[in-house]
CSV table of C-alpha atoms in Angstrom, one decimal:
chain,number,residue,atom,x,y,z
A,180,SER,CA,31.8,-55.9,-148.6
A,181,GLN,CA,28.2,-55.0,-149.4
A,182,GLN,CA,25.7,-57.0,-147.4
A,183,GLY,CA,22.8,-56.5,-149.7
A,184,GLU,CA,22.6,-57.1,-153.4
A,185,GLU,CA,19.6,-55.9,-155.2
A,186,ASP,CA,18.1,-56.6,-158.5
A,187,PRO,CA,17.1,-55.4,-160.9
A,188,GLN,CA,19.4,-52.4,-160.9
A,189,ALA,CA,16.9,-50.4,-163.0
A,190,LEU,CA,13.2,-51.0,-163.6
A,191,SER,CA,10.9,-49.1,-165.9
A,192,ILE,CA,7.1,-49.7,-165.9
A,193,GLN,CA,3.9,-48.0,-166.8
A,194,GLU,CA,1.6,-46.3,-164.3
A,195,GLY,CA,-0.8,-48.8,-162.8
A,196,GLU,CA,1.6,-51.8,-163.1
A,197,ASN,CA,3.2,-53.5,-160.1
A,198,ALA,CA,6.9,-53.1,-159.4
A,199,THR,CA,8.9,-55.9,-157.7
A,200,MET,CA,12.5,-55.4,-156.4
A,201,ASN,CA,14.6,-58.1,-154.8
A,202,CYS,CA,17.3,-58.0,-152.2
A,203,SER,CA,19.7,-60.8,-151.1
A,204,TYR,CA,22.0,-60.6,-148.1
A,205,LYS,CA,24.8,-62.7,-146.6
A,206,THR,CA,24.7,-62.9,-142.8
A,207,SER,CA,22.2,-63.2,-140.0
A,208,ILE,CA,20.1,-60.2,-139.4
A,209,ASN,CA,17.8,-58.6,-136.8
A,210,ASN,CA,15.6,-57.1,-139.4
A,211,LEU,CA,15.5,-55.9,-143.0
A,212,GLN,CA,14.4,-52.5,-144.0
A,213,TRP,CA,13.5,-50.8,-147.3
A,214,TYR,CA,14.2,-47.1,-148.0
A,215,ARG,CA,13.3,-44.7,-150.8
A,216,GLN,CA,15.5,-41.9,-152.1
A,217,ASN,CA,14.3,-39.2,-154.4
A,218,SER,CA,17.0,-37.7,-156.6
A,219,GLY,CA,19.7,-36.0,-154.7
A,220,ARG,CA,18.1,-36.3,-151.3
A,221,GLY,CA,18.4,-38.3,-148.1
A,222,LEU,CA,16.8,-41.6,-147.7
A,223,VAL,CA,13.3,-42.1,-146.2
A,224,HIS,CA,12.3,-45.2,-144.4
A,225,LEU,CA,9.4,-47.2,-146.0
A,226,ILE,CA,9.0,-50.5,-144.1
A,227,LEU,CA,10.8,-52.8,-141.7
A,228,ILE,CA,10.4,-56.6,-141.4
A,229,ARG,CA,11.8,-58.5,-138.5
A,230,SER,CA,13.8,-61.7,-138.9
A,231,ASN,CA,10.9,-63.7,-137.5
A,232,GLU,CA,8.3,-62.3,-139.9
A,233,ARG,CA,7.6,-63.6,-143.4
A,234,GLU,CA,5.4,-60.9,-144.9
A,235,LYS,CA,4.4,-57.4,-144.1
A,236,HIS,CA,2.1,-54.8,-145.7
A,237,SER,CA,1.9,-51.0,-145.6
A,238,GLY,CA,-0.5,-49.3,-147.9
A,239,ARG,CA,0.6,-50.3,-151.5
A,240,LEU,CA,3.8,-51.9,-150.2
A,241,ARG,CA,4.3,-55.6,-149.6
A,242,VAL,CA,7.5,-56.9,-148.2
A,243,THR,CA,8.5,-60.6,-147.9
A,244,LEU,CA,11.4,-62.1,-146.1
A,245,ASP,CA,12.9,-65.6,-146.6
A,246,THR,CA,15.6,-66.1,-144.1
A,247,SER,CA,16.5,-69.6,-145.4
A,248,LYS,CA,17.3,-68.0,-148.8
A,249,LYS,CA,18.6,-64.8,-147.2
A,250,SER,CA,16.4,-62.8,-149.5
A,251,SER,CA,13.6,-60.2,-149.5
A,252,SER,CA,11.3,-58.6,-152.0
A,253,LEU,CA,9.5,-55.3,-152.1
A,254,LEU,CA,6.3,-55.1,-154.2
A,255,ILE,CA,4.7,-51.8,-155.0
A,256,THR,CA,1.2,-52.3,-156.3
A,257,ALA,CA,-0.7,-50.0,-158.7
A,258,SER,CA,2.4,-47.8,-159.2
A,259,ARG,CA,2.2,-44.1,-159.7
A,260,ALA,CA,4.5,-41.6,-161.4
A,261,ALA,CA,5.3,-40.2,-158.0
A,262,ASP,CA,6.8,-43.6,-157.0
A,263,THR,CA,9.7,-42.8,-159.4
A,264,ALA,CA,12.8,-43.0,-157.1
A,265,SER,CA,15.6,-45.2,-156.0
A,266,TYR,CA,14.8,-48.0,-153.5
A,267,PHE,CA,17.3,-49.6,-151.2
A,268,CYS,CA,17.2,-52.5,-148.9
A,269,ALA,CA,19.2,-52.4,-145.7
A,270,THR,CA,20.0,-55.2,-143.3
A,271,ASP,CA,20.3,-54.6,-139.6
A,272,MET,CA,23.1,-56.8,-138.4
A,273,ALA,CA,23.0,-57.8,-134.7
A,274,LEU,CA,26.0,-57.1,-132.6
A,275,GLY,CA,25.0,-60.1,-130.4
A,276,SER,CA,23.7,-58.2,-127.4
A,277,GLY,CA,20.1,-58.0,-128.6
A,278,ASN,CA,20.6,-54.4,-129.7
A,279,THR,CA,20.6,-53.3,-133.3
A,280,GLY,CA,24.0,-52.9,-134.9
A,281,LYS,CA,25.3,-51.9,-138.2
A,282,LEU,CA,22.9,-50.9,-141.0
A,283,ILE,CA,24.3,-52.1,-144.3
A,284,PHE,CA,22.7,-51.1,-147.6
A,285,GLY,CA,22.4,-52.6,-151.0
A,286,GLN,CA,23.2,-50.9,-154.3
A,287,GLY,CA,19.6,-50.0,-154.9
A,288,THR,CA,17.0,-50.3,-157.6
A,289,THR,CA,16.1,-47.3,-159.7
A,290,LEU,CA,12.4,-47.3,-160.5
A,291,GLN,CA,10.9,-45.2,-163.2
A,292,VAL,CA,7.1,-45.1,-163.5
A,293,LYS,CA,5.9,-43.7,-166.8
A,294,PRO,CA,2.6,-41.8,-166.8
B,36,ASP,CA,9.6,-33.8,-135.8
B,37,VAL,CA,12.8,-35.8,-135.7
B,38,LYS,CA,15.9,-34.4,-137.3
B,39,VAL,CA,19.3,-35.3,-138.6
B,40,THR,CA,21.1,-32.2,-139.8
B,41,GLN,CA,24.3,-32.1,-141.8
B,42,SER,CA,26.3,-28.9,-141.7
B,43,SER,CA,26.6,-28.3,-145.4
B,44,ARG,CA,24.6,-29.2,-148.4
B,45,TYR,CA,27.4,-28.6,-150.9
B,46,LEU,CA,31.1,-28.3,-150.3
B,47,VAL,CA,34.1,-27.7,-152.6
B,48,LYS,CA,37.5,-28.3,-151.2
B,49,ARG,CA,41.0,-28.5,-152.6
B,50,THR,CA,43.2,-31.6,-152.7
B,51,GLY,CA,45.2,-32.0,-149.5
B,52,GLU,CA,42.8,-30.0,-147.3
B,53,LYS,CA,41.5,-31.3,-144.1
B,54,VAL,CA,37.7,-31.5,-144.3
B,55,PHE,CA,35.2,-31.8,-141.5
B,56,LEU,CA,31.6,-33.0,-142.2
B,57,GLU,CA,29.3,-32.5,-139.2
B,58,CYS,CA,26.1,-34.3,-138.4
B,59,VAL,CA,23.8,-33.5,-135.5
B,60,GLN,CA,20.7,-35.5,-134.4
B,61,ASP,CA,18.1,-34.4,-131.9
B,62,MET,CA,16.6,-37.8,-131.1
B,63,ASP,CA,19.0,-39.0,-128.4
B,64,HIS,CA,20.0,-41.9,-130.6
B,65,GLU,CA,22.9,-44.1,-129.6
B,66,ASN,CA,23.9,-45.2,-133.1
B,67,MET,CA,25.2,-42.9,-135.8
B,68,PHE,CA,26.5,-43.7,-139.3
B,69,TRP,CA,28.5,-42.1,-142.1
B,70,TYR,CA,27.9,-43.4,-145.6
B,71,ARG,CA,29.1,-42.3,-149.0
B,72,GLN,CA,27.0,-42.8,-152.1
B,73,ASP,CA,28.4,-43.1,-155.6
B,74,PRO,CA,26.5,-44.0,-158.8
B,75,GLY,CA,26.1,-47.7,-159.2
B,76,LEU,CA,27.6,-48.5,-155.8
B,77,GLY,CA,24.8,-47.7,-153.5
B,78,LEU,CA,25.5,-46.6,-149.9
B,79,ARG,CA,28.8,-47.8,-148.5
B,80,LEU,CA,29.4,-47.6,-144.8
B,81,ILE,CA,32.5,-45.6,-143.8
B,82,TYR,CA,32.2,-45.5,-140.0
B,83,PHE,CA,29.7,-46.4,-137.4
B,84,SER,CA,29.4,-45.2,-133.8
B,85,TYR,CA,27.3,-47.0,-131.2
B,86,ASP,CA,28.0,-44.7,-128.2
B,87,VAL,CA,30.0,-41.6,-127.3
B,88,LYS,CA,33.7,-42.1,-128.1
B,89,MET,CA,32.9,-45.5,-129.5
B,90,LYS,CA,33.4,-46.2,-133.2
B,91,GLU,CA,33.8,-49.1,-135.6
B,92,LYS,CA,35.1,-49.2,-139.1
B,93,GLY,CA,32.8,-49.8,-141.9
B,94,ASP,CA,33.6,-51.2,-145.4
B,95,ILE,CA,35.6,-48.2,-146.7
B,96,PRO,CA,37.3,-46.4,-143.8
B,97,GLU,CA,40.6,-45.6,-145.5
B,98,GLY,CA,41.3,-41.9,-145.8
B,99,TYR,CA,38.6,-41.1,-143.2
B,100,SER,CA,38.4,-40.7,-139.4
B,101,VAL,CA,35.5,-39.9,-137.1
B,102,SER,CA,34.8,-38.2,-133.8
B,103,ARG,CA,31.9,-38.7,-131.4
B,104,GLU,CA,32.6,-36.5,-128.3
B,105,LYS,CA,28.9,-35.9,-127.7
B,106,LYS,CA,26.0,-38.2,-128.2
B,107,GLU,CA,24.2,-35.9,-130.6
B,108,ARG,CA,27.2,-35.1,-132.9
B,109,PHE,CA,29.1,-37.4,-135.2
B,110,SER,CA,31.8,-35.8,-137.3
B,111,LEU,CA,33.5,-37.3,-140.4
B,112,ILE,CA,37.1,-36.1,-141.1
B,113,LEU,CA,38.9,-36.3,-144.3
B,114,GLU,CA,42.5,-36.0,-143.2
B,115,SER,CA,43.9,-35.0,-146.6
B,116,ALA,CA,41.2,-34.7,-149.2
B,117,SER,CA,41.7,-36.4,-152.5
B,118,THR,CA,39.7,-36.3,-155.8
B,119,ASN,CA,38.5,-39.8,-155.3
B,120,GLN,CA,36.7,-38.7,-152.2
B,121,THR,CA,34.4,-36.6,-154.3
B,122,SER,CA,31.0,-38.0,-153.4
B,123,MET,CA,27.6,-37.6,-151.7
B,124,TYR,CA,28.0,-38.2,-147.9
B,125,LEU,CA,25.0,-39.2,-145.9
B,126,CYS,CA,24.7,-39.3,-142.1
B,127,ALA,CA,22.1,-41.3,-140.3
B,128,SER,CA,21.1,-42.1,-136.7
B,129,LEU,CA,19.2,-45.0,-135.2
B,130,ASN,CA,17.9,-46.0,-131.8
B,131,SER,CA,19.8,-49.0,-130.6
B,132,ASP,CA,16.7,-50.7,-129.2
B,133,ARG,CA,15.7,-53.7,-131.4
B,134,ALA,CA,14.0,-53.1,-134.7
B,135,THR,CA,14.0,-49.4,-135.4
B,136,GLU,CA,14.4,-47.3,-138.5
B,137,ALA,CA,17.2,-45.0,-139.4
B,138,PHE,CA,16.8,-41.3,-140.0
B,139,PHE,CA,18.9,-39.6,-142.6
B,140,GLY,CA,20.3,-36.1,-143.1
B,141,GLN,CA,19.8,-34.4,-146.4
B,142,GLY,CA,23.4,-35.3,-147.6
B,143,THR,CA,26.5,-33.3,-148.3
B,144,ARG,CA,27.7,-33.3,-151.8
B,145,LEU,CA,31.5,-32.9,-151.6
B,146,THR,CA,33.6,-32.0,-154.5
B,147,VAL,CA,37.4,-32.2,-154.2
B,148,VAL,CA,39.3,-30.2,-156.9
């Protein structure tokens, strides 16, 4: 079963606006990661937030993590047409030994940024 | 520059054929993954390997097997290809130390006719 559930499934905004995507998950995690996929290509890592962190920034990206609600959000500020892509959250489920384990993805959010 | 390379970008196979999808990484990563991606379903984990000769089933292993004889290579095998296995297949690798990102190959778009 899918660990991560994302919403919305699709998002369309104007250039310059902010885009917010949400991810919920079911079990305990080591960390949560966000990836981007341009059409028909492999995924590229954007940002990682550890289970003991609550917020993280990287350029125009802001990620929050609420482990009590088992949810995360990705905010892209001042969006650009080049941000048009699919965005996926992935949870890193611990195998119990302190090492990372399975990486389970959500269904993704398709973002369209109109010029 | 780190790399995960999948042997084929596009592949067309006939129903009933045995199909091999190969993935090689040059980062000495312990963990490797095979996912399939279908519209509206995101990435679903088929199999996961955390060491040579070690494997674990993902969410949708039926109809698939895997082989990890060497650390750098993780193969996905479709024993008898069926049309419902037409999909995009993505390989990834990850360092098993805590809190690291996964690196993906470019994907193999498999069509079974």
